[in-house]
Short mmCIF file of C-alpha atoms in Angstrom, two decimals:
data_model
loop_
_atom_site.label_atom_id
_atom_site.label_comp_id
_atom_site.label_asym_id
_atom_site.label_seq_id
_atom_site.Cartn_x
_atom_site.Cartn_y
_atom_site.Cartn_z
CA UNK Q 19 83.60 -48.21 64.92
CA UNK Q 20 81.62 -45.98 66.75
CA UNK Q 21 78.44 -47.45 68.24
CA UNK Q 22 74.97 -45.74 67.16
CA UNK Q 23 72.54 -44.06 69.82
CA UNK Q 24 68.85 -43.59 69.83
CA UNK Q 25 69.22 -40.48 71.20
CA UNK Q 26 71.30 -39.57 68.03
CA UNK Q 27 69.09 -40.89 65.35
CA UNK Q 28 65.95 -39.63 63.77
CA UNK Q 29 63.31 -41.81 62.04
CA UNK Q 30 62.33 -39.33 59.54
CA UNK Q 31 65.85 -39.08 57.94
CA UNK Q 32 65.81 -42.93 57.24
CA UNK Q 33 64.70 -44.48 54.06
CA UNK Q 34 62.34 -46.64 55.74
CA UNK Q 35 60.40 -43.58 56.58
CA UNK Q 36 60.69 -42.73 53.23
CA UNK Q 37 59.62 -45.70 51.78
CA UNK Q 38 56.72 -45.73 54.13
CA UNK Q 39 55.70 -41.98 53.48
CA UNK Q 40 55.29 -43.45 50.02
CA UNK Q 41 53.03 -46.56 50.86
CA UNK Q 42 51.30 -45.71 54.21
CA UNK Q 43 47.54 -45.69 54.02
CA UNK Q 44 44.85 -48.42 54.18
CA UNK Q 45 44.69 -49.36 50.73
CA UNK Q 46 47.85 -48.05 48.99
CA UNK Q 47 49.57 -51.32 49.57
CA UNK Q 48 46.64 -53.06 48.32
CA UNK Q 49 46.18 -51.30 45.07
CA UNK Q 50 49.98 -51.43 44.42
CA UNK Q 51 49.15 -55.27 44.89
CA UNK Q 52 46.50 -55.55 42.48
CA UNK Q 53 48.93 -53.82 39.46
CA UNK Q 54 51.12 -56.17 40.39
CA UNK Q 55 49.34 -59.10 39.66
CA UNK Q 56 46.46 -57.98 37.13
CA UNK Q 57 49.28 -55.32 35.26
CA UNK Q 58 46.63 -53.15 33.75
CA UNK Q 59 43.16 -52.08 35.40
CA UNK Q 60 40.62 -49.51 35.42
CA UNK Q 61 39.34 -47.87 38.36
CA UNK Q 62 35.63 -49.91 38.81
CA UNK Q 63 37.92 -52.95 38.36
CA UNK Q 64 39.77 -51.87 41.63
CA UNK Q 65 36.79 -51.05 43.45
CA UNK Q 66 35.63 -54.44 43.07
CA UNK Q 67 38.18 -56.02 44.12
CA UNK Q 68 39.01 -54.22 46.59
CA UNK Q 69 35.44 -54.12 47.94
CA UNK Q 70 35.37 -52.09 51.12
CA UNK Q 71 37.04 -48.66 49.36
CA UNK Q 72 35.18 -45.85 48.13
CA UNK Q 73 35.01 -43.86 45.49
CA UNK Q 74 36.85 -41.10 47.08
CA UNK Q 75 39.63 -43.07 48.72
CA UNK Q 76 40.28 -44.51 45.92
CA UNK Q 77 40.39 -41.76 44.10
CA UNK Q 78 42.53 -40.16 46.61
CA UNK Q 79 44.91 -42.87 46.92
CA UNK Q 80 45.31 -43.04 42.86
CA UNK Q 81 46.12 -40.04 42.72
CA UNK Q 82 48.80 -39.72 45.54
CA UNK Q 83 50.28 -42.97 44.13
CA UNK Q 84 50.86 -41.26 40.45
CA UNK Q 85 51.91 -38.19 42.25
CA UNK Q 86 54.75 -40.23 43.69
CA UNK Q 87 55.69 -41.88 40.46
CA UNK Q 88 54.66 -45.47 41.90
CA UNK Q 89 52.04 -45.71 39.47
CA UNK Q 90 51.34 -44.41 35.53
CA UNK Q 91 47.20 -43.44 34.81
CA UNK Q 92 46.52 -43.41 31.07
CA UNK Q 93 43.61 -42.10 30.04
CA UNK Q 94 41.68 -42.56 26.19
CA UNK Q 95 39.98 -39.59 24.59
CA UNK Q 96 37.04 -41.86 24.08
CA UNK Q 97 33.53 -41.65 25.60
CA UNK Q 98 32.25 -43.36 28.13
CA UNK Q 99 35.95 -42.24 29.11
CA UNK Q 100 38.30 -44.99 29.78
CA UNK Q 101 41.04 -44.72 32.41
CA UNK Q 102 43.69 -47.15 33.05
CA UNK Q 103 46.38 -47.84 35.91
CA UNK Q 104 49.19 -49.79 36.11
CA UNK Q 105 52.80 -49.60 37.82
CA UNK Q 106 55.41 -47.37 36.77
CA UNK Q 107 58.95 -48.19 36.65
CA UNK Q 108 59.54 -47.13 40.01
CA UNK Q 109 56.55 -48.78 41.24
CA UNK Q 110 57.84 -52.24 39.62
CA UNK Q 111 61.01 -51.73 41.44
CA UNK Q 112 58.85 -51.92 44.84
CA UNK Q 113 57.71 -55.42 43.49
CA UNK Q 114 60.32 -57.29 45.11
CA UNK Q 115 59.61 -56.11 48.88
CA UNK Q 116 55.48 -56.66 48.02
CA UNK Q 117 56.66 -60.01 46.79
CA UNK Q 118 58.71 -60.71 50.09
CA UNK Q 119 55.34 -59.69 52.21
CA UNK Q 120 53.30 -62.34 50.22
CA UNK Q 121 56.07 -65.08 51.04
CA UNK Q 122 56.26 -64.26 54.49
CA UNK Q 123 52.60 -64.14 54.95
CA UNK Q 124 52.38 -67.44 53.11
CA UNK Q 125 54.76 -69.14 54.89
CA UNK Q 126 53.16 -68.00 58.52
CA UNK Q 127 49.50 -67.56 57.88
CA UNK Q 128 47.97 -70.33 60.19
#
């Protein structure tokens, strides 16, 4: 078996980088974090608990996460309008590694 070099690797072909591509940014992780334990919310919902965000990153970061299939945004033809996130399939299938991250911090948060 041939042993792997640095110098022959590149990060960006991995699926680490992948997978982080997908879930890089401040909050991403966080909102993907709230659907995981709340399943359904609406977007003034998220700003509160998120606190800190605003309007536009949230927005932002929505919106890149539905792009990427990690997240499904129904909205009702009712006004006020009501919006509604939770995780897609493929976002559910992320659960386990969010779920790992909890553990872990769990277990070594001091």
């Amino acid at each position: 078996m041939e042993k792997r070099c640095i110098n022959n690797e590149k990060l960006c072909e991995t699926g680490f980088s992948y997978t982080l591509s997908l879930i890089n940014g401040k909050y991403k992780m966080t909102i993907l974090y709230a659907l995981m334990e709340f399943k359904v919310v609406r977007f003034n919902e998220l700003q509160r608990y998120i606190k800190d965000i605003s309007y536009k990153t949230l927005s932002l970061s929505l919106k890149e996460l539905e792009a990427d299939g990690l997240i499904v945004r129904k909205e009702y033809p009712q006004i006020p309008p009501k919006v509604e996130y939770s995780l897609s399939e493929r976002g559910k299938s992320l659960m386990p590694i969010l779920d790992g991250m909890c553990e872990w911090g769990l277990k070594n948060r001091q």
